[in-house]
Short mmCIF file of C-alpha atoms and ligand atoms in Angstrom, two decimals:
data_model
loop_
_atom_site.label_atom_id
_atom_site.label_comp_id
_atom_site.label_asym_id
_atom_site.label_seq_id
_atom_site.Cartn_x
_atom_site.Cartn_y
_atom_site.Cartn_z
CA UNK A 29 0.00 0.00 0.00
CA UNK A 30 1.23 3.17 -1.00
CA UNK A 31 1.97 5.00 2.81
CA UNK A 32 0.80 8.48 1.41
CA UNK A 33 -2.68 7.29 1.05
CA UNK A 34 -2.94 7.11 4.70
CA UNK A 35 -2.36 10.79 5.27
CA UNK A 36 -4.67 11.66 2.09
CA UNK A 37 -7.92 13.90 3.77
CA UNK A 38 -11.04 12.65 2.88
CA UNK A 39 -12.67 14.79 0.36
CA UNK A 40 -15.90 13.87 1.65
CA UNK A 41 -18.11 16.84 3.28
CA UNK A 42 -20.90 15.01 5.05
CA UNK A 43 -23.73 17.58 5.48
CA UNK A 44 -25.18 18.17 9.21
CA UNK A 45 -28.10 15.52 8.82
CA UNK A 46 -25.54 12.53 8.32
CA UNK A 47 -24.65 13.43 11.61
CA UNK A 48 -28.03 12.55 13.04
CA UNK A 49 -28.04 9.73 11.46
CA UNK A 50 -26.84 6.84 14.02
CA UNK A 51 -25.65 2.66 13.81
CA UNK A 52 -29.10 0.99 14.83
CA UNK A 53 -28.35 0.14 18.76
CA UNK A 54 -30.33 -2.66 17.83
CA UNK A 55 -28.55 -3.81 14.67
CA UNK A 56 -25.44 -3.95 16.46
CA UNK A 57 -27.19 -5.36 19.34
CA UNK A 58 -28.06 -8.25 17.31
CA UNK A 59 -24.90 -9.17 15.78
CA UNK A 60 -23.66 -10.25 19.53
CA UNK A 61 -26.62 -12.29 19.58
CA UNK A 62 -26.46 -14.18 16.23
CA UNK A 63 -23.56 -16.27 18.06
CA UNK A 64 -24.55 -19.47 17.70
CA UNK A 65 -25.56 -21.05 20.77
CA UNK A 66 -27.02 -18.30 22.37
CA UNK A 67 -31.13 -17.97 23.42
CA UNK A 68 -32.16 -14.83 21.70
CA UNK A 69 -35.03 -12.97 23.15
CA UNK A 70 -33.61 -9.36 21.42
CA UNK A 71 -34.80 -10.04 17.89
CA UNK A 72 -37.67 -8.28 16.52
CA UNK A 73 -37.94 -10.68 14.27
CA UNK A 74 -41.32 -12.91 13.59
CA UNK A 75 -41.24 -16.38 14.14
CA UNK A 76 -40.02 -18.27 10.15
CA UNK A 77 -42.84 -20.79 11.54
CA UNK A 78 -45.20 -18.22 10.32
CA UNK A 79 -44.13 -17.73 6.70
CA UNK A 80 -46.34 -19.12 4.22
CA UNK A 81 -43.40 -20.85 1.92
CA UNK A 82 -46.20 -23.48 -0.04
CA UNK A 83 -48.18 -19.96 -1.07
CA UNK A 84 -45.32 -18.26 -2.42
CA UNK A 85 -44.07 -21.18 -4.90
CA UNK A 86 -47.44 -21.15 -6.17
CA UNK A 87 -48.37 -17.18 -6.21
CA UNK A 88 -44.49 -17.01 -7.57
CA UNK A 89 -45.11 -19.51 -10.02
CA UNK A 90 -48.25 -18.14 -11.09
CA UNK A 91 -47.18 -14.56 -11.42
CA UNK A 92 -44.47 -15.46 -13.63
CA UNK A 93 -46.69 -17.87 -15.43
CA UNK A 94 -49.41 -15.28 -16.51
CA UNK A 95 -47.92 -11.93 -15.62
CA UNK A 96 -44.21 -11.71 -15.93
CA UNK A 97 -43.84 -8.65 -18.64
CA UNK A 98 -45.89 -6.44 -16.22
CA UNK A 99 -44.31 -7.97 -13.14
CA UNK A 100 -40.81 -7.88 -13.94
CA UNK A 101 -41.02 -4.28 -15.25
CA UNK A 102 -41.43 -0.82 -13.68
CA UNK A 103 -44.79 0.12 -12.71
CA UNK A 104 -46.67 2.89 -10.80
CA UNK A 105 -44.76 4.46 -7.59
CA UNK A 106 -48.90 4.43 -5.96
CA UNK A 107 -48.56 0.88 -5.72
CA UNK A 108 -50.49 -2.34 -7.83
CA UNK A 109 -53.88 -1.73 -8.01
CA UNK A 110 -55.63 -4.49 -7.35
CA UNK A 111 -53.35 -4.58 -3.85
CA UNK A 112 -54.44 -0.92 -2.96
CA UNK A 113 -57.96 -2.43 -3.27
CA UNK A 114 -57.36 -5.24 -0.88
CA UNK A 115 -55.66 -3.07 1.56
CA UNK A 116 -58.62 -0.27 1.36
CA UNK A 117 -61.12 -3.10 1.86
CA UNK A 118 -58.95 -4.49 4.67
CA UNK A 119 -59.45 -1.78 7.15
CA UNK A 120 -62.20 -0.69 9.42
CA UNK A 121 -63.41 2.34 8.33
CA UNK A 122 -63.82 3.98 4.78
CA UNK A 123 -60.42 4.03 2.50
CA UNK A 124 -61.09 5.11 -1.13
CA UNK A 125 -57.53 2.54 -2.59
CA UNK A 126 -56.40 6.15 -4.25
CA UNK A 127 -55.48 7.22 -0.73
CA UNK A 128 -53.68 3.79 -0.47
CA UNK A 129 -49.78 4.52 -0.93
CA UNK A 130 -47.84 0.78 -0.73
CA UNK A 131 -44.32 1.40 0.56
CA UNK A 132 -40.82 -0.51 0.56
CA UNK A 133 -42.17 -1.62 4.45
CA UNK A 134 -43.91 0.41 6.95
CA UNK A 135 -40.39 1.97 7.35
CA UNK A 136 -40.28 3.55 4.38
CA UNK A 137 -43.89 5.30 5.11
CA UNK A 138 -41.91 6.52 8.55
CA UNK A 139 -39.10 7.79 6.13
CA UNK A 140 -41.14 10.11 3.73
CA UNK A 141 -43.51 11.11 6.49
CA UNK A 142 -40.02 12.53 8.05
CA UNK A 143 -38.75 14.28 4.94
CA UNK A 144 -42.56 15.71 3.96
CA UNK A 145 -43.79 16.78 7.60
CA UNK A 146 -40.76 17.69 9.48
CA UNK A 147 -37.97 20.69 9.06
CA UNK A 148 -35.04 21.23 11.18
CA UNK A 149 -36.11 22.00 14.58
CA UNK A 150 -39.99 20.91 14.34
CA UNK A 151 -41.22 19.92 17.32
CA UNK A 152 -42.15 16.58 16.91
CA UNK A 153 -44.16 14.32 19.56
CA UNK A 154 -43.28 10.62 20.77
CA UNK A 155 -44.55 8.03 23.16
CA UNK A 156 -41.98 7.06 26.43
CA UNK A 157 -40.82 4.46 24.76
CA UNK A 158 -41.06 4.33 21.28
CA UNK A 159 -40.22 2.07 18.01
CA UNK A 160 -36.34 2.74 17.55
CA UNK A 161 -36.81 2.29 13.74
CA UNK A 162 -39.43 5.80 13.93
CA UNK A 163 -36.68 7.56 15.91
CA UNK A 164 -33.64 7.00 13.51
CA UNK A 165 -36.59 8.04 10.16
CA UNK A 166 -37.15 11.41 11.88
CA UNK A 167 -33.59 12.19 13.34
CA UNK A 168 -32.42 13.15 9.87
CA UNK A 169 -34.47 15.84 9.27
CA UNK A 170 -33.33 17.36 13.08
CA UNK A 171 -36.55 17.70 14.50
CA UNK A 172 -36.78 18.54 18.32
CA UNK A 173 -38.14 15.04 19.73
CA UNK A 174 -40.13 15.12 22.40
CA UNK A 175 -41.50 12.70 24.70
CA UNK A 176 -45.02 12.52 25.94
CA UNK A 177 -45.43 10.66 29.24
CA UNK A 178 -46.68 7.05 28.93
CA UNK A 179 -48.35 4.65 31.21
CA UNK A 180 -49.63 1.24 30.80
CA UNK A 181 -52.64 2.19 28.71
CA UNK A 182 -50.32 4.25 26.52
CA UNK A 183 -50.08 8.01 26.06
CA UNK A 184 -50.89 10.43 29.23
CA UNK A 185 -53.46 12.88 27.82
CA UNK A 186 -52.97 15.57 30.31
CA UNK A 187 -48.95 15.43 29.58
CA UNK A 188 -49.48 15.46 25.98
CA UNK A 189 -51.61 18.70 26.56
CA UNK A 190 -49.10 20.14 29.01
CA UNK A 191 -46.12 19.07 26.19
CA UNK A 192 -48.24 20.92 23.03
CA UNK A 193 -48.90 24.08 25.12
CA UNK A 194 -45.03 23.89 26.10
CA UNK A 195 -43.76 25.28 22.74
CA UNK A 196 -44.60 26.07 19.23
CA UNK A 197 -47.35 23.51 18.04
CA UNK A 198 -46.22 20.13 16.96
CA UNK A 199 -46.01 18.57 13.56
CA UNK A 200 -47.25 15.30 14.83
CA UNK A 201 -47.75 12.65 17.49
CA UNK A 202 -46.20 9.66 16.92
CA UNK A 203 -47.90 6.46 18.39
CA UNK A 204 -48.16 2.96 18.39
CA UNK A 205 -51.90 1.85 19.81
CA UNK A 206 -51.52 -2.12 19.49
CA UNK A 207 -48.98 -4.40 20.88
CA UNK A 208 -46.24 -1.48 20.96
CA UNK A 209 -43.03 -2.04 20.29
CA UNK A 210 -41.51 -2.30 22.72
CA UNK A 211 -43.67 -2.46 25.45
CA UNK A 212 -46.29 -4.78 24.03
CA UNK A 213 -48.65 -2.44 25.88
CA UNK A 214 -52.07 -1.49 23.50
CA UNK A 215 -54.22 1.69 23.76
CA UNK A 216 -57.24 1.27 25.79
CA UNK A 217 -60.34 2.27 24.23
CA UNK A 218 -61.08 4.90 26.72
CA UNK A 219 -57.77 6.77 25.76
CA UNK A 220 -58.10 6.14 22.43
CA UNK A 221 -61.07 7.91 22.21
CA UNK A 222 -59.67 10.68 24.77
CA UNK A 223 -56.42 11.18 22.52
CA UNK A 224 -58.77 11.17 19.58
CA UNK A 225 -60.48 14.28 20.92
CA UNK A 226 -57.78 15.99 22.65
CA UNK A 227 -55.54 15.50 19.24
CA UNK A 228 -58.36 16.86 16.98
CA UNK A 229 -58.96 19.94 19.60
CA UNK A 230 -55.77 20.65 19.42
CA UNK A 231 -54.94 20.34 15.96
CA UNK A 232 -52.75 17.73 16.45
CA UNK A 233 -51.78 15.26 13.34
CA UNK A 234 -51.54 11.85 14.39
CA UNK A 235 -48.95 9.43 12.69
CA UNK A 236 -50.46 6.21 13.70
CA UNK A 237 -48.25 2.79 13.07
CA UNK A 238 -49.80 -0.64 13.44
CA UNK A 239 -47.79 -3.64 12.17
CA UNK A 240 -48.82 -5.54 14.73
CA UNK A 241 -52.33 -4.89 15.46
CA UNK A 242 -53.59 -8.85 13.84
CA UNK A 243 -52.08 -10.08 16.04
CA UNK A 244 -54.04 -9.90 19.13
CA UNK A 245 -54.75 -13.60 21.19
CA UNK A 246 -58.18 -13.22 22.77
CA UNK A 247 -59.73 -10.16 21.56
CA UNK A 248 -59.49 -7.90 18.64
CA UNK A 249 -57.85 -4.34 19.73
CA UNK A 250 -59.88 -1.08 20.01
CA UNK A 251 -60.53 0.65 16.44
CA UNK A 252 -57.65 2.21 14.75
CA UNK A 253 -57.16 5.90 16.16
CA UNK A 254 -57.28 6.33 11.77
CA UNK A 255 -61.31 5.59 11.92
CA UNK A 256 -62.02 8.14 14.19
CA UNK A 257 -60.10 10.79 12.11
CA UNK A 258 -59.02 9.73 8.75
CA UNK A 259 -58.45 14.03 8.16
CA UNK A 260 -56.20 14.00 11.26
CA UNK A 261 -54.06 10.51 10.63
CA UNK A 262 -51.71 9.31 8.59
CA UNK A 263 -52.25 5.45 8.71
CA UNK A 264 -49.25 3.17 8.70
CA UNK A 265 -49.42 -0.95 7.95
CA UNK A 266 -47.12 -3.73 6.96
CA UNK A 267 -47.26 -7.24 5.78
CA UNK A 268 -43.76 -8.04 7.16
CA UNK A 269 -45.34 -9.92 10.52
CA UNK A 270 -48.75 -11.51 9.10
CA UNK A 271 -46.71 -12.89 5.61
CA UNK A 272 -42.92 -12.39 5.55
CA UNK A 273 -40.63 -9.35 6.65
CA UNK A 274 -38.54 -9.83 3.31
CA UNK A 275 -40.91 -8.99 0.89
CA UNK A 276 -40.59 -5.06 2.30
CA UNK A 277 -44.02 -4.48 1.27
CA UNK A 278 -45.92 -1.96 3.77
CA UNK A 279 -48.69 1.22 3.07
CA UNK A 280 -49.52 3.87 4.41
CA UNK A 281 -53.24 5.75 3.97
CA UNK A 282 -52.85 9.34 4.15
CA UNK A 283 -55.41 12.03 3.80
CA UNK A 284 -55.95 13.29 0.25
CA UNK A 285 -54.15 16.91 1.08
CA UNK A 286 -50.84 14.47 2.60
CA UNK A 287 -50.90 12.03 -0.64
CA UNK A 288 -49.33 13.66 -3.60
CA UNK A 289 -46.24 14.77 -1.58
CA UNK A 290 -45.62 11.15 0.47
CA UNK A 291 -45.85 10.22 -3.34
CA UNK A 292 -43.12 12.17 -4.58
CA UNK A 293 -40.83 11.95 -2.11
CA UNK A 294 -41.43 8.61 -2.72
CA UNK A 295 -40.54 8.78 -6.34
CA UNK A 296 -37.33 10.21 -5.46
CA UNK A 297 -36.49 7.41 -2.88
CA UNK A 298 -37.34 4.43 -4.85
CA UNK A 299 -39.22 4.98 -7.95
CA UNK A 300 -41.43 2.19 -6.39
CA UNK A 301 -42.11 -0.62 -4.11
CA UNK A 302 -41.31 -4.63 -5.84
CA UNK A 303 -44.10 -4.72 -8.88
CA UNK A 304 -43.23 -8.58 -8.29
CA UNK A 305 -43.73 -9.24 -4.55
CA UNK A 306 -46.74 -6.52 -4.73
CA UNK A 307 -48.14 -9.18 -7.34
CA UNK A 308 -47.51 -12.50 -5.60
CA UNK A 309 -48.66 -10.69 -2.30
CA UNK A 310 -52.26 -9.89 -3.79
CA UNK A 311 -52.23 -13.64 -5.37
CA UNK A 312 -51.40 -14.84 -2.22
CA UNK A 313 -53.87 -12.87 0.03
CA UNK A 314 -56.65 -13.45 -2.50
CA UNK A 315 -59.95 -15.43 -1.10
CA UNK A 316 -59.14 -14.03 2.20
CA UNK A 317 -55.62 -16.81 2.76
CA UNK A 318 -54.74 -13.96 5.76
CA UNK A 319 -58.38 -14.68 7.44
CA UNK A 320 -57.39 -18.49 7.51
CA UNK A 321 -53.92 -18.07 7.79
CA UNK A 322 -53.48 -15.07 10.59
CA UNK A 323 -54.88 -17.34 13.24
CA UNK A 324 -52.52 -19.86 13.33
CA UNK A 325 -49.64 -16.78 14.03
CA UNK A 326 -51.86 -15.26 16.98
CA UNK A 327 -52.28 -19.37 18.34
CA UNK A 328 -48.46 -19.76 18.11
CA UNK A 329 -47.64 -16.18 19.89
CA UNK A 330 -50.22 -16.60 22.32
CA UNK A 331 -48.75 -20.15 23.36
CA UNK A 332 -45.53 -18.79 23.41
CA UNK A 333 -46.21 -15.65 25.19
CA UNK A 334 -47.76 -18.17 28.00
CA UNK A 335 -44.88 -20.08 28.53
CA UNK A 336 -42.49 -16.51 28.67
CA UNK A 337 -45.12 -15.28 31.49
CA UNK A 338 -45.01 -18.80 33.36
CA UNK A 339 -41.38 -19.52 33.11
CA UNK A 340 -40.43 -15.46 34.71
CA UNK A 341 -43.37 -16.08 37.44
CA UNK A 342 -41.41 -19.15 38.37
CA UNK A 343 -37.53 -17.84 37.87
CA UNK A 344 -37.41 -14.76 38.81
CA UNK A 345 -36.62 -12.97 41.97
CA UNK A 346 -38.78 -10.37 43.49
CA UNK A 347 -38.20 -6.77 42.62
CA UNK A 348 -38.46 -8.16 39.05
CA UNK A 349 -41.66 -6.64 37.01
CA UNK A 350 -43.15 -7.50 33.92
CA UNK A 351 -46.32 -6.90 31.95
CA UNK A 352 -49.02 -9.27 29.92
CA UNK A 353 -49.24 -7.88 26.22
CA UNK A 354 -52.64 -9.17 24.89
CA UNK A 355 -50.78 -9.55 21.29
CA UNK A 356 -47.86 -8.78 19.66
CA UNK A 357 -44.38 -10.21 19.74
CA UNK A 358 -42.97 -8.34 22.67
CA UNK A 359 -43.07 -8.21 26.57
CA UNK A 360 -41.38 -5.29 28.78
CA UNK A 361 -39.55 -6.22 31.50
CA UNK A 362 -38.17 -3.78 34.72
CA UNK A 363 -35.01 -4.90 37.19
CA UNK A 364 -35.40 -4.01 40.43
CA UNK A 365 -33.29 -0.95 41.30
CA UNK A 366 -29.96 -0.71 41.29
CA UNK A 367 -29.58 -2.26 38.07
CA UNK A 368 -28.96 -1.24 34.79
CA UNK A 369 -29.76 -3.31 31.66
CA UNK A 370 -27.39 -2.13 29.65
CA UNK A 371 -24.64 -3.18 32.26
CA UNK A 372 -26.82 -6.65 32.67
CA UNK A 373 -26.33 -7.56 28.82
CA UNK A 374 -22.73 -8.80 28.34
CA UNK A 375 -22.83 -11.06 31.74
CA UNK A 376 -26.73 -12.45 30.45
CA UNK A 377 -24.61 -13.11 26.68
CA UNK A 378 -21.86 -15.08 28.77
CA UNK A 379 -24.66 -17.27 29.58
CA UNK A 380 -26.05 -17.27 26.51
CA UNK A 381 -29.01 -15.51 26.93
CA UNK A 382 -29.80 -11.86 25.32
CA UNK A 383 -32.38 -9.43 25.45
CA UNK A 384 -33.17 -5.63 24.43
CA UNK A 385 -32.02 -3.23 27.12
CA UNK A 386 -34.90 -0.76 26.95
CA UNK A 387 -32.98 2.92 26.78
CA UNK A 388 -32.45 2.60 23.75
CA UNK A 389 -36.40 2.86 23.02
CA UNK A 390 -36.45 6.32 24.82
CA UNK A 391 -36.18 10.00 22.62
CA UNK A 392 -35.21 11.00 26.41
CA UNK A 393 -34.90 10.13 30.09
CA UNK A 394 -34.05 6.46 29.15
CA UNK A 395 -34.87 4.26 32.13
CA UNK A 396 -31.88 2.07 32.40
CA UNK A 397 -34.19 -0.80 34.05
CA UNK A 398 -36.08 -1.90 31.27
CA UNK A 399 -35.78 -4.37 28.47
CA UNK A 400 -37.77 -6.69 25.89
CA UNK A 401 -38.30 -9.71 25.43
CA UNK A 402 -39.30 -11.54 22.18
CA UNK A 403 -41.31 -14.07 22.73
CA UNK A 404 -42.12 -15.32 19.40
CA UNK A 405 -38.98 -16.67 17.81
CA UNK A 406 -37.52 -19.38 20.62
CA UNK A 407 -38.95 -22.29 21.13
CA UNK A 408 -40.81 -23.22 24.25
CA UNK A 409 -37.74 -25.00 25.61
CA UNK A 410 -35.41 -22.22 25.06
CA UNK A 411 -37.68 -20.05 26.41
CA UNK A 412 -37.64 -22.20 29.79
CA UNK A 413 -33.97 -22.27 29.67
CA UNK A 414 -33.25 -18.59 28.59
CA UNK A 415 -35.49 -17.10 31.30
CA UNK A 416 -33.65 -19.35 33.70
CA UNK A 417 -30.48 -18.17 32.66
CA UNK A 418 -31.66 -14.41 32.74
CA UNK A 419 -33.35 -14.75 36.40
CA UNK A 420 -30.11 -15.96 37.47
CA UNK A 421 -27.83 -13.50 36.10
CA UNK A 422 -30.08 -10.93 37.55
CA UNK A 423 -30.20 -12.37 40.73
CA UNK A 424 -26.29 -12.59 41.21
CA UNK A 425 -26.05 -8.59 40.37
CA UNK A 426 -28.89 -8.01 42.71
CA UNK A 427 -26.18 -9.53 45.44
C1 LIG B 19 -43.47 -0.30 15.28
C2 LIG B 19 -42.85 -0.66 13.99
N1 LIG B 19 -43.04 0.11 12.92
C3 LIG B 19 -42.50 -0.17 11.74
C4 LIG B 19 -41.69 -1.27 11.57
C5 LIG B 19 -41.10 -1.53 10.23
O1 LIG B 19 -41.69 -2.64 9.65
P1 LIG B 19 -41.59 -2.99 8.13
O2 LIG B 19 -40.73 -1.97 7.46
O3 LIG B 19 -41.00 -4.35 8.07
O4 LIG B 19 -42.99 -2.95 7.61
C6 LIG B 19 -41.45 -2.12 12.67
C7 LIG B 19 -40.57 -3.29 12.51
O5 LIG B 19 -40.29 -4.04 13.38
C8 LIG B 19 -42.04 -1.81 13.90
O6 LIG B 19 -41.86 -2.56 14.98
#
């Protein structure tokens, strides 16, 4: 190697917001526990029980059969059209498909919200915690991030009032109403219907994201803060946990004023979402496979979820909290005090056990106690063994 190159500046500027842009904590969380061997209760990812391999040979098969010129080529950045139809008739309250925007996953519908609602130093509005994924889609566009307290039943109305009147109004409230990650915790009707009011009296947008809400296990959640106020809402979905997170096929439903613009900076991002897996999704999900075929993922994540909850009531030791999410793929743990999660991680990976430590989840005010657990992608065994293992490493710090 030539040792000139070495002192060579880079001639690389990077402008300000590609220094808001961080690694995923998560990502790199991860990578510690791919190791093989070790019981993994930090993924976010769903259970490969779930994917529907026999229904994509055939929708693949028949795709390329009968439509490959149209499927293999560009097509509209909107989305396929008979899919926008599916996805309008889909939801609970009245979606005309043109409002229907299908996105490269519900991430990318966080992504263009960010660059077509938020300039540098909007106030923008988050739960305590939130999705890390939403977080790292706004940070770009350097909006002030602010956190809105949050109890069990989800956002605190009278904080979110006291954080709007704090400042100048703003852009948006971001929230998760079912199964949040990463709490697991879902909005009870009664707040739903207060934050419905209180956002609509104040002029508040909502930004509502709900990849998990089919997957409740005894009862269907509330209806979608969206149906209450289709003006006020931008409406995110995703097929990644009901069919496959690899086909990156989400949507969002935005208000007819909000469409053209998510659509264009949409066009600039990606031209479009897969014409292919848009095709072999609407194959697959035609004569209603997901109504026969999402019930067997909540039966599976309920079961699972039952063994997490019996396996920490029996392991571990007092001071330990945890909550029971009523769907989802995630439960939110607390250590007793004293202890920090973050600091807990490396000794629970030396016994081959990992988990999320929960700051990372927080726009601010991180409390170092919490973490999630997956529950959907180790087997019952390994979730016996793993929560051993955890109870026990917490148990020795609590010492
Ligand atoms: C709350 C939330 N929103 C959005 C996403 C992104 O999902 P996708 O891009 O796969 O649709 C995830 C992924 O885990 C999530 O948990």
């Amino acid at each position: 190697m030539n040792p000139s190159a070495l002192h060579t500046p880079s001639p690389w500027v990077l402008a300000a917001r590609a220094e808001k842009m961080n690694p995923s904590v998560l990502r790199e969380l991860l990578k510690v526990t791919e190791r093989p061997g070790i019981i993994s209760f930090a993924g976010g990812l769903p259970s490969p029980k779930t994917f529907p391999v026999e229904e994509f040979a055939a929708a693949c098969a028949k795709v390329l059969r009968d439509d490959a010129s149209a499927a293999l080529q560009y097509a509209a950045s909107e989305g396929y059209g008979p899919l926008r139809e599916m996805v309008a008739a889909s939801l609970p309250w009245s979606v005309d498909p043109a409002q229907v925007l299908i996105t490269t996953g519900s991430q990318q519908g966080l992504d263009l919200a960010a660059k077509v609602l938020i300039d540098q130093g909007s106030r923008i509005l988050v739960e305590t915690p939130t999705y890390l994924g939403a977080l790292q889609a706004f940070a770009p566009m350097e909006p002030q991030v602010q956190s809105v307290a949050s109890d069990e039943e989800g956002v605190d109305i009278a904080d979110l009032r006291r954080v709007q009147a704090a400042g100048t109004p703003a852009r948006f409230l971001y929230v998760l109403p079912n199964f949040q990650n990463p709490t697991g915790r879902t909005l009870s009707e009664t707040r739903r219907a207060a934050l419905s009011a209180c956002a609509a009296e104040l002029g508040l947008p909502l930004i509502e994201d709900n990849p998990y809400g089919e997957l409740w296990f005894d009862t269907p959640p509330p209806a979608p803060l969206t149906a209450r106020n289709p003006d006020g809402c931008l409406y995110l979905g995703s097929f990644s946990k009901v069919l496959a997170p690899s086909l990156r096929l989400g949507f969002v439903v935005a208000p007819k004023d909000l469409f053209p613009k998510l659509l264009q900076a949409k066009q600039a991002a990606d031209l479009h979402s897969p014409g292919f897996n848009q095709r072999v999704v609407a194959e697959v999900m035609k004569d209603g496979f997901l109504d026969r075929h999402v019930p067997r993922i909540r039966a599976l994540y309920k079961a699972q979820r039952d063994v997490m909850l019996a396996a920490l009531a029996q392991h571990m030791p007092p001071g330990v909290t945890w909550n029971r999410p009523d769907g989802g793929m995630f439960l939110w743990a607390r250590l007793p005090e004293g202890l920090d999660a973050a600091a807990l991680l490396p000794k629970a990976v030396d016994r081959d056990v990992a988990f999320v430590p929960g700051a990372a989840f927080y726009a601010d005010h991180a409390d170092a106690r919490t973490l999630r657990l997956s529950f959907v992608t180790a087997s019952e065994q390994e979730i016996q063994q793993g929560v051993t293992a955890l109870a026990a490493v917490i148990q020795e710090n609590m010492a």
